[in-house]
Amino acid sequence: MKISIRSFVLALAFLVLPTSVMAQNSEHDAVDQTMKKMMLAFETGDANLAFEVLRKDGVVLGYSTSKGQVVAQTAEEWAKGFQGKPADDEAQRKRSYEIVDVTEHAAVVKVTLDYPAWKGLDYLALSKIDGKWMIVSKSWSGQRKP
């Protein structure tokens, strides 16, 4: 019985495609778990929890309208803003995230922040390092509410 190359390639694609889709879903789920932990760190103000998914040598970058310049710092410097307890207005703060893209070793997540005195967006870049998803950079934009 002869099998054409086209039939063989098509059959192989049907066998490999589900594995590829499952791998993507698995990575997506792993990124989601990383983000849930980061959101909990925001809610609780716990820098130690944040550093479970945030590299201390990561980069945080954004334009400060109050300073009139781009502000760049390490994630460790940025996390000094975590007070070890929830913010006084935590009940009024709203956060959500959308996983924009996930590949085998990189992901991008959009975080929407709506606080009583601040509204902004963060774009987080994640890398899979030694089998674990870590946030390696944060680019933010936002402004104080009137």
Short mmCIF file of N, CA and C in Angstrom, two decimals:
data_model
loop_
_atom_site.label_atom_id
_atom_site.label_comp_id
_atom_site.label_asym_id
_atom_site.label_seq_id
_atom_site.Cartn_x
_atom_site.Cartn_y
_atom_site.Cartn_z
N MET A 1 0.84 -1.18 0.00
CA MET A 1 0.00 0.00 0.00
C MET A 1 0.89 1.24 0.00
N LYS A 2 0.63 2.14 -0.90
CA LYS A 2 1.42 3.36 -1.00
C LYS A 2 0.75 4.48 -0.24
N ILE A 3 1.58 5.20 0.49
CA ILE A 3 1.08 6.39 1.19
C ILE A 3 1.80 7.58 0.60
N SER A 4 1.05 8.52 0.15
CA SER A 4 1.69 9.70 -0.44
C SER A 4 2.33 10.55 0.65
N ILE A 5 3.29 11.32 0.26
CA ILE A 5 3.98 12.21 1.21
C ILE A 5 2.98 13.20 1.79
N ARG A 6 2.09 13.68 0.96
CA ARG A 6 1.09 14.64 1.43
C ARG A 6 0.22 14.01 2.53
N SER A 7 -0.22 12.78 2.34
CA SER A 7 -1.04 12.09 3.34
C SER A 7 -0.26 11.88 4.63
N PHE A 8 1.01 11.50 4.49
CA PHE A 8 1.85 11.28 5.65
C PHE A 8 2.04 12.57 6.46
N VAL A 9 2.34 13.68 5.77
CA VAL A 9 2.53 14.97 6.44
C VAL A 9 1.24 15.41 7.12
N LEU A 10 0.11 15.23 6.45
CA LEU A 10 -1.18 15.60 7.03
C LEU A 10 -1.47 14.78 8.28
N ALA A 11 -1.23 13.47 8.21
CA ALA A 11 -1.45 12.61 9.36
C ALA A 11 -0.53 13.00 10.51
N LEU A 12 0.71 13.30 10.21
CA LEU A 12 1.68 13.71 11.23
C LEU A 12 1.24 15.02 11.88
N ALA A 13 0.74 15.93 11.07
CA ALA A 13 0.27 17.23 11.61
C ALA A 13 -0.87 17.01 12.60
N PHE A 14 -1.78 16.13 12.28
CA PHE A 14 -2.90 15.85 13.19
C PHE A 14 -2.43 15.21 14.49
N LEU A 15 -1.35 14.45 14.42
CA LEU A 15 -0.81 13.84 15.64
C LEU A 15 -0.04 14.84 16.49
N VAL A 16 0.70 15.74 15.87
CA VAL A 16 1.55 16.69 16.59
C VAL A 16 0.75 17.90 17.07
N LEU A 17 -0.25 18.33 16.33
CA LEU A 17 -1.02 19.52 16.66
C LEU A 17 -1.60 19.47 18.07
N PRO A 18 -2.28 18.39 18.48
CA PRO A 18 -2.83 18.37 19.83
C PRO A 18 -1.75 18.51 20.91
N THR A 19 -0.57 17.93 20.69
CA THR A 19 0.53 18.06 21.65
C THR A 19 0.96 19.51 21.74
N SER A 20 1.06 20.19 20.60
CA SER A 20 1.46 21.59 20.58
C SER A 20 0.43 22.46 21.30
N VAL A 21 -0.85 22.20 21.03
CA VAL A 21 -1.92 22.98 21.67
C VAL A 21 -1.91 22.73 23.18
N MET A 22 -1.72 21.48 23.59
CA MET A 22 -1.68 21.17 25.03
C MET A 22 -0.50 21.86 25.69
N ALA A 23 0.65 21.91 25.00
CA ALA A 23 1.82 22.59 25.56
C ALA A 23 1.53 24.07 25.73
N GLN A 24 0.90 24.69 24.72
CA GLN A 24 0.56 26.10 24.83
C GLN A 24 -0.40 26.35 25.98
N ASN A 25 -1.43 25.49 26.13
CA ASN A 25 -2.38 25.64 27.22
C ASN A 25 -1.68 25.48 28.56
N SER A 26 -0.76 24.54 28.64
CA SER A 26 -0.01 24.31 29.87
C SER A 26 0.82 25.54 30.24
N GLU A 27 1.50 26.13 29.27
CA GLU A 27 2.31 27.33 29.52
C GLU A 27 1.40 28.49 29.89
N HIS A 28 0.26 28.61 29.21
CA HIS A 28 -0.70 29.67 29.53
C HIS A 28 -1.16 29.54 30.98
N ASP A 29 -1.48 28.31 31.39
CA ASP A 29 -1.91 28.07 32.77
C ASP A 29 -0.81 28.41 33.76
N ALA A 30 0.43 28.09 33.42
CA ALA A 30 1.56 28.39 34.31
C ALA A 30 1.75 29.90 34.43
N VAL A 31 1.61 30.64 33.34
CA VAL A 31 1.69 32.11 33.39
C VAL A 31 0.55 32.66 34.24
N ASP A 32 -0.63 32.09 34.09
CA ASP A 32 -1.79 32.51 34.88
C ASP A 32 -1.51 32.32 36.38
N GLN A 33 -0.92 31.21 36.75
CA GLN A 33 -0.59 30.97 38.17
C GLN A 33 0.43 31.99 38.67
N THR A 34 1.40 32.33 37.84
CA THR A 34 2.39 33.36 38.20
C THR A 34 1.69 34.68 38.44
N MET A 35 0.76 35.03 37.57
CA MET A 35 0.05 36.30 37.70
C MET A 35 -0.87 36.32 38.92
N LYS A 36 -1.49 35.21 39.24
CA LYS A 36 -2.32 35.15 40.44
C LYS A 36 -1.48 35.44 41.68
N LYS A 37 -0.28 34.92 41.70
CA LYS A 37 0.61 35.16 42.84
C LYS A 37 1.01 36.64 42.88
N MET A 38 1.29 37.24 41.71
CA MET A 38 1.66 38.66 41.69
C MET A 38 0.48 39.53 42.13
N MET A 39 -0.73 39.18 41.71
CA MET A 39 -1.90 39.94 42.13
C MET A 39 -2.10 39.84 43.65
N LEU A 40 -1.85 38.68 44.21
CA LEU A 40 -1.94 38.50 45.66
C LEU A 40 -0.88 39.33 46.37
N ALA A 41 0.30 39.42 45.79
CA ALA A 41 1.35 40.26 46.37
C ALA A 41 0.91 41.73 46.39
N PHE A 42 0.29 42.20 45.29
CA PHE A 42 -0.25 43.56 45.26
C PHE A 42 -1.28 43.75 46.38
N GLU A 43 -2.22 42.81 46.48
CA GLU A 43 -3.32 42.92 47.45
C GLU A 43 -2.81 42.94 48.89
N THR A 44 -1.81 42.13 49.17
CA THR A 44 -1.32 42.00 50.55
C THR A 44 -0.16 42.93 50.87
N GLY A 45 0.42 43.53 49.84
CA GLY A 45 1.58 44.39 50.05
C GLY A 45 2.82 43.61 50.46
N ASP A 46 2.88 42.34 50.08
CA ASP A 46 3.95 41.44 50.51
C ASP A 46 5.03 41.32 49.44
N ALA A 47 6.16 42.00 49.65
CA ALA A 47 7.27 41.96 48.68
C ALA A 47 7.87 40.57 48.59
N ASN A 48 7.92 39.83 49.68
CA ASN A 48 8.47 38.48 49.64
C ASN A 48 7.65 37.58 48.73
N LEU A 49 6.35 37.73 48.78
CA LEU A 49 5.47 36.98 47.89
C LEU A 49 5.72 37.40 46.44
N ALA A 50 5.88 38.69 46.21
CA ALA A 50 6.16 39.19 44.86
C ALA A 50 7.44 38.58 44.31
N PHE A 51 8.47 38.49 45.16
CA PHE A 51 9.75 37.98 44.68
C PHE A 51 9.74 36.48 44.39
N GLU A 52 8.67 35.80 44.72
CA GLU A 52 8.53 34.41 44.30
C GLU A 52 8.32 34.32 42.79
N VAL A 53 7.82 35.42 42.18
CA VAL A 53 7.55 35.44 40.74
C VAL A 53 8.18 36.64 40.03
N LEU A 54 8.86 37.48 40.76
CA LEU A 54 9.46 38.70 40.23
C LEU A 54 10.96 38.66 40.47
N ARG A 55 11.73 38.76 39.40
CA ARG A 55 13.19 38.76 39.57
C ARG A 55 13.63 40.09 40.17
N LYS A 56 14.46 40.01 41.19
CA LYS A 56 14.95 41.23 41.84
C LYS A 56 15.76 42.09 40.88
N ASP A 57 16.44 41.46 39.93
CA ASP A 57 17.23 42.21 38.95
C ASP A 57 16.41 42.60 37.73
N GLY A 58 15.10 42.38 37.79
CA GLY A 58 14.22 42.80 36.70
C GLY A 58 14.19 44.32 36.61
N VAL A 59 13.62 44.82 35.53
CA VAL A 59 13.61 46.26 35.25
C VAL A 59 12.17 46.78 35.32
N VAL A 60 12.01 47.93 35.97
CA VAL A 60 10.72 48.62 36.03
C VAL A 60 10.95 49.99 35.38
N LEU A 61 10.13 50.30 34.38
CA LEU A 61 10.35 51.50 33.58
C LEU A 61 9.03 52.16 33.27
N GLY A 62 8.96 53.47 33.42
CA GLY A 62 7.75 54.21 33.08
C GLY A 62 8.03 55.70 33.03
N TYR A 63 7.09 56.43 32.48
CA TYR A 63 7.22 57.89 32.39
C TYR A 63 6.45 58.53 33.53
N SER A 64 7.15 59.28 34.36
CA SER A 64 6.53 59.98 35.48
C SER A 64 6.14 61.38 35.03
N THR A 65 4.83 61.66 35.00
CA THR A 65 4.38 62.99 34.62
C THR A 65 4.75 64.01 35.69
N SER A 66 4.76 63.59 36.96
CA SER A 66 5.10 64.53 38.03
C SER A 66 6.58 64.92 37.98
N LYS A 67 7.44 64.00 37.55
CA LYS A 67 8.88 64.29 37.44
C LYS A 67 9.25 64.78 36.04
N GLY A 68 8.35 64.54 35.08
CA GLY A 68 8.62 64.95 33.71
C GLY A 68 9.75 64.17 33.06
N GLN A 69 9.91 62.92 33.46
CA GLN A 69 10.99 62.11 32.90
C GLN A 69 10.69 60.62 33.03
N VAL A 70 11.46 59.84 32.30
CA VAL A 70 11.37 58.39 32.40
C VAL A 70 12.06 57.97 33.69
N VAL A 71 11.42 57.08 34.41
CA VAL A 71 11.96 56.56 35.66
C VAL A 71 12.28 55.09 35.44
N ALA A 72 13.51 54.71 35.74
CA ALA A 72 13.93 53.32 35.61
C ALA A 72 14.54 52.87 36.93
N GLN A 73 14.19 51.67 37.33
CA GLN A 73 14.73 51.11 38.56
C GLN A 73 14.70 49.59 38.49
N THR A 74 15.41 48.96 39.38
CA THR A 74 15.34 47.50 39.44
C THR A 74 14.02 47.13 40.11
N ALA A 75 13.61 45.90 39.89
CA ALA A 75 12.40 45.41 40.55
C ALA A 75 12.58 45.45 42.07
N GLU A 76 13.78 45.19 42.54
CA GLU A 76 14.04 45.23 43.98
C GLU A 76 13.82 46.64 44.54
N GLU A 77 14.28 47.66 43.80
CA GLU A 77 14.05 49.05 44.23
C GLU A 77 12.56 49.37 44.20
N TRP A 78 11.88 48.96 43.14
CA TRP A 78 10.45 49.23 43.00
C TRP A 78 9.65 48.59 44.12
N ALA A 79 10.02 47.36 44.50
CA ALA A 79 9.27 46.61 45.52
C ALA A 79 9.42 47.20 46.92
N LYS A 80 10.29 48.17 47.10
CA LYS A 80 10.38 48.84 48.40
C LYS A 80 9.08 49.56 48.72
N GLY A 81 8.25 49.78 47.72
CA GLY A 81 6.94 50.40 47.92
C GLY A 81 5.93 49.46 48.56
N PHE A 82 6.22 48.16 48.59
CA PHE A 82 5.35 47.21 49.28
C PHE A 82 5.55 47.40 50.78
N GLN A 83 4.47 47.61 51.49
CA GLN A 83 4.56 47.95 52.92
C GLN A 83 4.44 46.75 53.86
N GLY A 84 4.24 45.56 53.32
CA GLY A 84 4.10 44.38 54.18
C GLY A 84 2.70 44.20 54.72
N LYS A 85 1.79 45.04 54.25
CA LYS A 85 0.38 44.95 54.64
C LYS A 85 -0.45 45.55 53.52
N PRO A 86 -1.73 45.24 53.45
CA PRO A 86 -2.57 45.83 52.40
C PRO A 86 -2.60 47.35 52.51
N ALA A 87 -2.77 48.01 51.38
CA ALA A 87 -2.91 49.47 51.37
C ALA A 87 -4.18 49.85 52.14
N ASP A 88 -4.18 51.02 52.73
CA ASP A 88 -5.34 51.48 53.49
C ASP A 88 -6.62 51.50 52.65
N ASP A 89 -6.47 51.77 51.33
CA ASP A 89 -7.64 51.83 50.45
C ASP A 89 -7.77 50.56 49.59
N GLU A 90 -7.20 49.45 50.06
CA GLU A 90 -7.19 48.21 49.26
C GLU A 90 -8.60 47.79 48.82
N ALA A 91 -9.59 47.97 49.65
CA ALA A 91 -10.96 47.57 49.31
C ALA A 91 -11.50 48.32 48.09
N GLN A 92 -10.98 49.51 47.82
CA GLN A 92 -11.44 50.30 46.67
C GLN A 92 -10.56 50.10 45.43
N ARG A 93 -9.48 49.36 45.54
CA ARG A 93 -8.58 49.15 44.41
C ARG A 93 -9.09 48.01 43.54
N LYS A 94 -9.00 48.23 42.23
CA LYS A 94 -9.40 47.20 41.27
C LYS A 94 -8.21 46.89 40.38
N ARG A 95 -7.97 45.59 40.20
CA ARG A 95 -6.89 45.14 39.33
C ARG A 95 -7.41 44.00 38.47
N SER A 96 -6.94 43.96 37.25
CA SER A 96 -7.24 42.82 36.38
C SER A 96 -6.07 42.63 35.45
N TYR A 97 -5.99 41.45 34.87
CA TYR A 97 -4.91 41.22 33.92
C TYR A 97 -5.41 40.39 32.75
N GLU A 98 -4.71 40.56 31.65
CA GLU A 98 -5.00 39.83 30.42
C GLU A 98 -3.68 39.26 29.92
N ILE A 99 -3.65 37.97 29.73
CA ILE A 99 -2.45 37.35 29.16
C ILE A 99 -2.51 37.58 27.66
N VAL A 100 -1.62 38.42 27.17
CA VAL A 100 -1.66 38.85 25.78
C VAL A 100 -1.06 37.80 24.85
N ASP A 101 0.08 37.22 25.25
CA ASP A 101 0.74 36.24 24.40
C ASP A 101 1.62 35.34 25.25
N VAL A 102 1.68 34.08 24.87
CA VAL A 102 2.53 33.11 25.54
C VAL A 102 3.20 32.25 24.48
N THR A 103 4.51 32.16 24.56
CA THR A 103 5.26 31.22 23.73
C THR A 103 5.92 30.22 24.67
N GLU A 104 6.79 29.42 24.15
CA GLU A 104 7.42 28.39 24.97
C GLU A 104 8.24 28.98 26.12
N HIS A 105 8.88 30.14 25.89
CA HIS A 105 9.77 30.70 26.91
C HIS A 105 9.53 32.18 27.22
N ALA A 106 8.50 32.78 26.64
CA ALA A 106 8.24 34.20 26.88
C ALA A 106 6.74 34.47 26.89
N ALA A 107 6.36 35.49 27.66
CA ALA A 107 4.94 35.86 27.73
C ALA A 107 4.84 37.36 27.99
N VAL A 108 3.70 37.92 27.60
CA VAL A 108 3.39 39.33 27.86
C VAL A 108 2.01 39.39 28.50
N VAL A 109 1.91 40.17 29.58
CA VAL A 109 0.66 40.31 30.31
C VAL A 109 0.35 41.79 30.49
N LYS A 110 -0.89 42.16 30.24
CA LYS A 110 -1.36 43.53 30.43
C LYS A 110 -2.14 43.58 31.74
N VAL A 111 -1.74 44.48 32.63
CA VAL A 111 -2.39 44.63 33.93
C VAL A 111 -3.06 46.00 33.97
N THR A 112 -4.35 46.02 34.31
CA THR A 112 -5.10 47.26 34.44
C THR A 112 -5.25 47.56 35.93
N LEU A 113 -4.89 48.78 36.31
CA LEU A 113 -4.96 49.22 37.70
C LEU A 113 -5.92 50.39 37.80
N ASP A 114 -6.89 50.28 38.68
CA ASP A 114 -7.84 51.36 38.92
C ASP A 114 -7.93 51.55 40.43
N TYR A 115 -7.16 52.51 40.92
CA TYR A 115 -7.09 52.80 42.35
C TYR A 115 -7.83 54.11 42.60
N PRO A 116 -8.20 54.38 43.85
CA PRO A 116 -8.89 55.64 44.13
C PRO A 116 -8.12 56.88 43.65
N ALA A 117 -6.80 56.86 43.74
CA ALA A 117 -6.01 58.04 43.36
C ALA A 117 -5.16 57.81 42.11
N TRP A 118 -5.26 56.65 41.46
CA TRP A 118 -4.36 56.31 40.34
C TRP A 118 -5.07 55.40 39.35
N LYS A 119 -4.83 55.65 38.08
CA LYS A 119 -5.33 54.76 37.04
C LYS A 119 -4.17 54.50 36.09
N GLY A 120 -3.89 53.23 35.84
CA GLY A 120 -2.74 52.94 34.99
C GLY A 120 -2.77 51.58 34.36
N LEU A 121 -1.76 51.36 33.53
CA LEU A 121 -1.55 50.08 32.85
C LEU A 121 -0.11 49.65 33.06
N ASP A 122 0.06 48.38 33.30
CA ASP A 122 1.39 47.78 33.36
C ASP A 122 1.46 46.74 32.26
N TYR A 123 2.59 46.66 31.60
CA TYR A 123 2.86 45.56 30.69
C TYR A 123 4.02 44.78 31.30
N LEU A 124 3.76 43.52 31.61
CA LEU A 124 4.76 42.67 32.24
C LEU A 124 5.31 41.70 31.21
N ALA A 125 6.63 41.60 31.17
CA ALA A 125 7.29 40.59 30.34
C ALA A 125 7.74 39.47 31.27
N LEU A 126 7.38 38.26 30.91
CA LEU A 126 7.76 37.08 31.68
C LEU A 126 8.66 36.20 30.84
N SER A 127 9.60 35.56 31.51
CA SER A 127 10.46 34.58 30.86
C SER A 127 10.42 33.30 31.66
N LYS A 128 10.51 32.20 30.96
CA LYS A 128 10.59 30.91 31.63
C LYS A 128 12.07 30.64 31.89
N ILE A 129 12.45 30.70 33.16
CA ILE A 129 13.85 30.57 33.57
C ILE A 129 13.97 29.33 34.44
N ASP A 130 14.83 28.43 34.04
CA ASP A 130 15.02 27.17 34.77
C ASP A 130 13.68 26.48 35.07
N GLY A 131 12.78 26.53 34.06
CA GLY A 131 11.50 25.85 34.18
C GLY A 131 10.43 26.61 34.95
N LYS A 132 10.73 27.83 35.38
CA LYS A 132 9.77 28.61 36.18
C LYS A 132 9.50 29.96 35.51
N TRP A 133 8.22 30.33 35.44
CA TRP A 133 7.85 31.62 34.86
C TRP A 133 8.16 32.73 35.86
N MET A 134 8.92 33.72 35.41
CA MET A 134 9.31 34.86 36.25
C MET A 134 9.04 36.16 35.50
N ILE A 135 8.62 37.17 36.24
CA ILE A 135 8.44 38.50 35.67
C ILE A 135 9.82 39.14 35.62
N VAL A 136 10.24 39.54 34.41
CA VAL A 136 11.58 40.10 34.24
C VAL A 136 11.56 41.59 33.96
N SER A 137 10.40 42.11 33.56
CA SER A 137 10.32 43.56 33.37
C SER A 137 8.87 44.03 33.47
N LYS A 138 8.76 45.28 33.84
CA LYS A 138 7.46 45.93 33.99
C LYS A 138 7.58 47.31 33.36
N SER A 139 6.72 47.58 32.41
CA SER A 139 6.64 48.90 31.79
C SER A 139 5.29 49.49 32.18
N TRP A 140 5.30 50.63 32.82
CA TRP A 140 4.05 51.18 33.32
C TRP A 140 3.73 52.53 32.71
N SER A 141 2.45 52.83 32.72
CA SER A 141 1.99 54.17 32.35
C SER A 141 0.74 54.42 33.19
N GLY A 142 0.54 55.64 33.52
CA GLY A 142 -0.63 55.97 34.32
C GLY A 142 -0.59 57.41 34.78
N GLN A 143 -1.61 57.75 35.52
CA GLN A 143 -1.67 59.12 36.03
C GLN A 143 -2.52 59.17 37.28
N ARG A 144 -2.23 60.16 38.08
CA ARG A 144 -3.03 60.38 39.29
C ARG A 144 -4.41 60.86 38.86
N LYS A 145 -5.41 60.45 39.63
CA LYS A 145 -6.77 60.91 39.38
C LYS A 145 -6.95 62.26 40.07
N PRO A 146 -7.78 63.12 39.47
CA PRO A 146 -8.02 64.43 40.10
C PRO A 146 -8.77 64.31 41.40
#
